[in-house]
XYZ file of C-alpha atoms in Angstrom:
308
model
C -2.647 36.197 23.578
C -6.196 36.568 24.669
C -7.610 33.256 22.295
C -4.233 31.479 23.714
C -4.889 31.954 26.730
C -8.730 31.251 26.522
C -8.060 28.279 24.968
C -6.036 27.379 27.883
C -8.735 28.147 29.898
C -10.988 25.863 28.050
C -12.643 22.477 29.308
C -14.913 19.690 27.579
C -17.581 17.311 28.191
C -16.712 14.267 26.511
C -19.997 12.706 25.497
C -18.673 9.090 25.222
C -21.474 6.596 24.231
C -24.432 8.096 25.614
C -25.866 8.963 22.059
C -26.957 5.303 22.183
C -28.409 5.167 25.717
C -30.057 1.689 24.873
C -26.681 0.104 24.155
C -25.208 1.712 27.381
C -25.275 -1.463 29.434
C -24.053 -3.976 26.470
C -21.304 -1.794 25.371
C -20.059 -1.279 28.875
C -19.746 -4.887 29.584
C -18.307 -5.779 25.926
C -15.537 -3.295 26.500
C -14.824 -4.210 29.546
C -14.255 -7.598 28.529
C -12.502 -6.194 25.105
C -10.234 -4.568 27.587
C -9.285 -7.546 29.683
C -9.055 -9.844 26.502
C -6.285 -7.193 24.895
C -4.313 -6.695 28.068
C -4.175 -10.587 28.519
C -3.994 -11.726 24.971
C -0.876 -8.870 24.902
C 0.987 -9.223 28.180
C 0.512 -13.464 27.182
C 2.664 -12.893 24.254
C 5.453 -11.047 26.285
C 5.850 -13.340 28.902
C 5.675 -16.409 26.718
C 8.684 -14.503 24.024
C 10.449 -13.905 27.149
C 10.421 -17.306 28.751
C 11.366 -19.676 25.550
C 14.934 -18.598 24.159
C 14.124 -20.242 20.876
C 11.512 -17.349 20.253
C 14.557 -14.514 21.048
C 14.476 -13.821 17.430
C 13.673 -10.194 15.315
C 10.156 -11.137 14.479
C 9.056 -12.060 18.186
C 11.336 -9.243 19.408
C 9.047 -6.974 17.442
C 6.042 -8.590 18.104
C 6.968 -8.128 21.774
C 6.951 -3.984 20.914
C 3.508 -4.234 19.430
C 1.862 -6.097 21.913
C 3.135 -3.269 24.427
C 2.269 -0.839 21.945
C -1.754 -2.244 22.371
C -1.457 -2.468 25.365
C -0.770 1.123 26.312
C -2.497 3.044 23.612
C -5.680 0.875 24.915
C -4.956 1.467 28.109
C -4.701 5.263 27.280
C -8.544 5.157 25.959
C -10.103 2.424 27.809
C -9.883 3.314 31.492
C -11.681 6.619 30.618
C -13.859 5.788 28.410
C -15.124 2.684 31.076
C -15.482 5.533 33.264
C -17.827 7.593 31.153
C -20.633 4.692 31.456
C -20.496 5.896 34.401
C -20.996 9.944 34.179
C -23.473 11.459 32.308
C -21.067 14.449 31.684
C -16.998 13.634 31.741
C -15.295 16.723 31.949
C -11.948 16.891 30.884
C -9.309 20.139 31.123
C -7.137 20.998 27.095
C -4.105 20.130 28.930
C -5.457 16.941 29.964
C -7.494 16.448 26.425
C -4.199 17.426 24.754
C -2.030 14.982 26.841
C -4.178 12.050 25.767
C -4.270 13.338 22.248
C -0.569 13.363 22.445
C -0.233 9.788 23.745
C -2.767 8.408 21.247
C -1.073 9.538 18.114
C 2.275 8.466 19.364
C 1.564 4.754 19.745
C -0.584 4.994 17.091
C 2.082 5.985 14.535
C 4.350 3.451 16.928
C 2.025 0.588 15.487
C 2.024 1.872 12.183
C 6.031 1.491 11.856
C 6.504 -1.875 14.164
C 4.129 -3.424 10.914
C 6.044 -1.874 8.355
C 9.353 -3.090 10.313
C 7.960 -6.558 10.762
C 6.799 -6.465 7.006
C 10.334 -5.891 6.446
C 11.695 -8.536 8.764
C 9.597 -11.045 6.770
C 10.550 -9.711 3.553
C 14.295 -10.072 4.521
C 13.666 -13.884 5.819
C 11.649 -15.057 2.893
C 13.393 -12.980 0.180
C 16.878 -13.058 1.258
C 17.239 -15.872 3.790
C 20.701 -16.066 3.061
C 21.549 -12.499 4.527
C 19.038 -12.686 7.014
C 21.268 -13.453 10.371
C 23.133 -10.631 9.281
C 21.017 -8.049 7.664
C 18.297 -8.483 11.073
C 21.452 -8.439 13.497
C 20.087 -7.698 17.062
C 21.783 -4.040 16.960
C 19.956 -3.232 14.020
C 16.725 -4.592 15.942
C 17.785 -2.163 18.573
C 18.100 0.848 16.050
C 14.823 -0.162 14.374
C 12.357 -0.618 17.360
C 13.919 2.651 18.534
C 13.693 4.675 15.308
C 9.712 3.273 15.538
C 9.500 4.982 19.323
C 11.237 7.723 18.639
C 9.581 8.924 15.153
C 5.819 8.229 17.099
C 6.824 11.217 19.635
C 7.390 13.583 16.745
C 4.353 13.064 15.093
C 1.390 14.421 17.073
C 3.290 17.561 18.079
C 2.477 19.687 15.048
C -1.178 19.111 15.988
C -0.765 19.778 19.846
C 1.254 22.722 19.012
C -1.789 24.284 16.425
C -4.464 22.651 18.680
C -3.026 24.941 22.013
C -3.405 28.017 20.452
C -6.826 27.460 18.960
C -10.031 29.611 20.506
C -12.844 27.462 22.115
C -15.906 30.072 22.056
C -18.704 27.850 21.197
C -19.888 24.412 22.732
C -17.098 22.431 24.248
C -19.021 18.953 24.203
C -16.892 16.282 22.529
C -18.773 14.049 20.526
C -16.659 11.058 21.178
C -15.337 8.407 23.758
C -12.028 10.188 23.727
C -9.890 13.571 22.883
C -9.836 13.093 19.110
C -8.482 15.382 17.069
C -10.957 16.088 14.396
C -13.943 15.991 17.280
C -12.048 18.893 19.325
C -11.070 21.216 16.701
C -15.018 21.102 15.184
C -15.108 22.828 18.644
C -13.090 25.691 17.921
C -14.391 29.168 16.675
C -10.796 29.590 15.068
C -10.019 28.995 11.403
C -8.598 25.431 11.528
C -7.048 25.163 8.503
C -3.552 25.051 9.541
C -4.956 21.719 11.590
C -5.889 19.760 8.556
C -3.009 20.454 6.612
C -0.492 18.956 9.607
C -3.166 16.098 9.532
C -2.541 15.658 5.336
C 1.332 16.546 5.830
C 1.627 14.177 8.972
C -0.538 11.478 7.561
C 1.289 11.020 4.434
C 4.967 11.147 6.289
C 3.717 8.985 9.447
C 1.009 6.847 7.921
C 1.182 6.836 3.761
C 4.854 6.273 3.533
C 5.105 3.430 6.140
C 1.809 1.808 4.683
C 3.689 1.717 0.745
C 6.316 0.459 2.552
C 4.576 -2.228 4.357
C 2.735 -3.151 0.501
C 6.358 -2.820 -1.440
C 7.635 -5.662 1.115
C 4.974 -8.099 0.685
C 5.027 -7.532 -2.988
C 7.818 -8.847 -3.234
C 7.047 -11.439 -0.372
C 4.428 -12.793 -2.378
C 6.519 -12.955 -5.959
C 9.152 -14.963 -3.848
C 6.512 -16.943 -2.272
C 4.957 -17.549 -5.979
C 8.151 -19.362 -6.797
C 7.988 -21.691 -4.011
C 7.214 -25.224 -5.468
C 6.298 -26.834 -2.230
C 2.488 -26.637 -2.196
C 2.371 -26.592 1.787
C 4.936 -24.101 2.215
C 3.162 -21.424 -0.328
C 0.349 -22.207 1.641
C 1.836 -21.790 4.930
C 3.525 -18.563 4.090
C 0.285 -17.033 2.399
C -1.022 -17.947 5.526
C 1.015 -15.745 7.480
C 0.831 -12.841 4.863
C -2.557 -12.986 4.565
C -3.308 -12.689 8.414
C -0.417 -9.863 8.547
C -2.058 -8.245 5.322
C -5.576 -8.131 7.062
C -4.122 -6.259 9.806
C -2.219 -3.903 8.042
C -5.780 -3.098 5.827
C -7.964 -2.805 8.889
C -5.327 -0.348 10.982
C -4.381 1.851 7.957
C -7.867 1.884 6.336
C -9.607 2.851 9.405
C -7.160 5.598 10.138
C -6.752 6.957 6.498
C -10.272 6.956 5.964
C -11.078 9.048 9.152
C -8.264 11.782 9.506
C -7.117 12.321 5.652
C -9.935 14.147 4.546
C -11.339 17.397 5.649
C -12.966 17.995 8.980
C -16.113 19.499 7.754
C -16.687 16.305 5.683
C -16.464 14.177 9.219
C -19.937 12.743 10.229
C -19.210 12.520 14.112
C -21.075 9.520 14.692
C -19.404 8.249 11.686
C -16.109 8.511 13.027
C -16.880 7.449 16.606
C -18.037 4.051 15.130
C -14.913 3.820 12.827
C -12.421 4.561 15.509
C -13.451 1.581 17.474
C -12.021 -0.706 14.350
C -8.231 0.675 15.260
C -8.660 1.107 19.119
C -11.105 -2.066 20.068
C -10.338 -4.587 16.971
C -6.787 -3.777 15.880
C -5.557 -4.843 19.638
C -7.716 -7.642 20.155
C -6.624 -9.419 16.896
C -2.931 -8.801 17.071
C -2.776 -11.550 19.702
C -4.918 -13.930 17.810
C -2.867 -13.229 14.563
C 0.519 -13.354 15.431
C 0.292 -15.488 18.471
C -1.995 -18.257 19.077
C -1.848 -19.254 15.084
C 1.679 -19.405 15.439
C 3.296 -23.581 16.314
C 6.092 -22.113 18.679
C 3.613 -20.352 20.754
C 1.436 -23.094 20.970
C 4.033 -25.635 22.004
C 5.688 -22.972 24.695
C 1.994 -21.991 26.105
C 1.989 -26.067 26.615
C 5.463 -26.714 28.472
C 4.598 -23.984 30.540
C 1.221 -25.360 31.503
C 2.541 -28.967 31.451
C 5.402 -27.032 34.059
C 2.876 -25.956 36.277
């Protein structure tokens, strides 16, 4: 009761950037413009799904949930971590470190299963086009973006749970720009073993199975698309797969390659560095990718200009 309640008690300094004072100024502006790109880029593709009927289909529907999904799990890190340009020292409460924590992980595993969904989507269209208006019905689109939201709020609590009761004896400065979870338990004085294994257990049922799941589909996207004997339309659909594909490998690599492995292994400038890839890059590209490569959006972005 006495650790639980001194961990409780507990409150960090989140470091934030200022490991790299030189780069203090740059890095401030960059993400600040990072921030406004993603929240633009984002809210751009909602509005513009929203306006043309023609784009009321399963694939822009979920496209719709991931560019929300950026948007507030960027929105959850950014505003802070602007701040902490800012203050030499950012202190932050558990509770409060353990709320973002919370948040994080949720859209986080949120974006892990709206790719895997929209993997599937495109697996259904270009594999079994024939079933497609059925199979993708806009009830099951319900169920599915649902099951994504509702599966991401089950995932962090394991950790939260474990990470409450944990002792905090030692130094409570967090060497990172947010409340990450292998940066605050190399705080505690407690054995944190029981951390690491939710992080392998939780891993492979939020982020391994979703990520074979996402490769199984375009597997058999791509042996479909192999068949095709129109040159431009294997082209055009490799297109697609390949800009989906780089996502996927850039959100999943990142994340695998910085929680599933022991915390004692963790280089904490390592990992700083690395997390930027899935909170900065992931976000920023997602509009690019999906939206502004994509005819229909070009041609509604026009009429609407051409409107005004």
């Amino acid at each position: 009761m006495a650790g639980h309640n001194q961990s409780l008690a507990a409150e960090f300094i989140i470091v934030g950037f200022f490991d790299f004072p030189h780069l203090l100024v740059p890095l401030f502006l960059a993400f600040l413009i990072i921030y406004f790109l993603v929240v633009v880029g984002n809210l751009l593709i909602m509005v513009i799904v929203y306006s043309n009927t023609q784009l009321h289909t399963p694939m822009y529907f979920f496209l719709t949930n991931l560019a929300f999904t950026d948007i507030t799990y960027t929105t959850i890190i950014f505003p802070n971590m602007l701040a902490h340009f800012f203050l030499e020292a950012t202190h932050i409460s558990l509770s409060g470190c353990l709320l973002q924590m919370f948040l994080f992980v949720s859209m986080a595993t949120t974006e892990m299963f709206l790719l895997t969904v929209m993997a599937y989507d495109r697996y259904v269209a270009i594999c079994n086009p024939l079933r497609y208006v059925t199979t993708m019905n806009d009830a099951i689109c319900m169920k599915l973006a649902a099951g994504c939201w509702l599966i991401s709020f089950i995932d962090p609590i394991p950790h939260i749970i474990i990470i409450s009761r944990l002792s905090f004896c030692g130094s409570h400065t967090i060497n990172h720009f947010f409340c990450d979870v292998l940066a605050v338990i190399k705080l505690s004085c407690s054995l944190t073993r029981a951390v690491e294994v939710a992080n392998y257990v939780m891993g492979t049922l939020f982020g391994v199975v979703p990520f074979a799941l996402t490769i199984a589909s375009y597997i058999n996207i791509i042996s479909t698309i192999l068949k095709i004997r129109s040159k431009e339309g294997r082209h055009k659909a490799f297109s697609t797969c390949g800009s989906h594909l780089t996502v996927v490998i850039l959100f999943y690599g990142s994340i695998c390659s910085t929680y599933m492995r022991p915390a004692s292994t963790a280089s904490e400038k390592y990992n700083k560095v690395l997390s930027l890839s899935y909170v900065v890059v992931t976000p920023l590209c997602n509009p690019i990718i999906y939206s502004l490569k994509n005819t229909e959006f070009k041609n509604t972005l026009k009429k609407m200009q051409t409107t005004k």
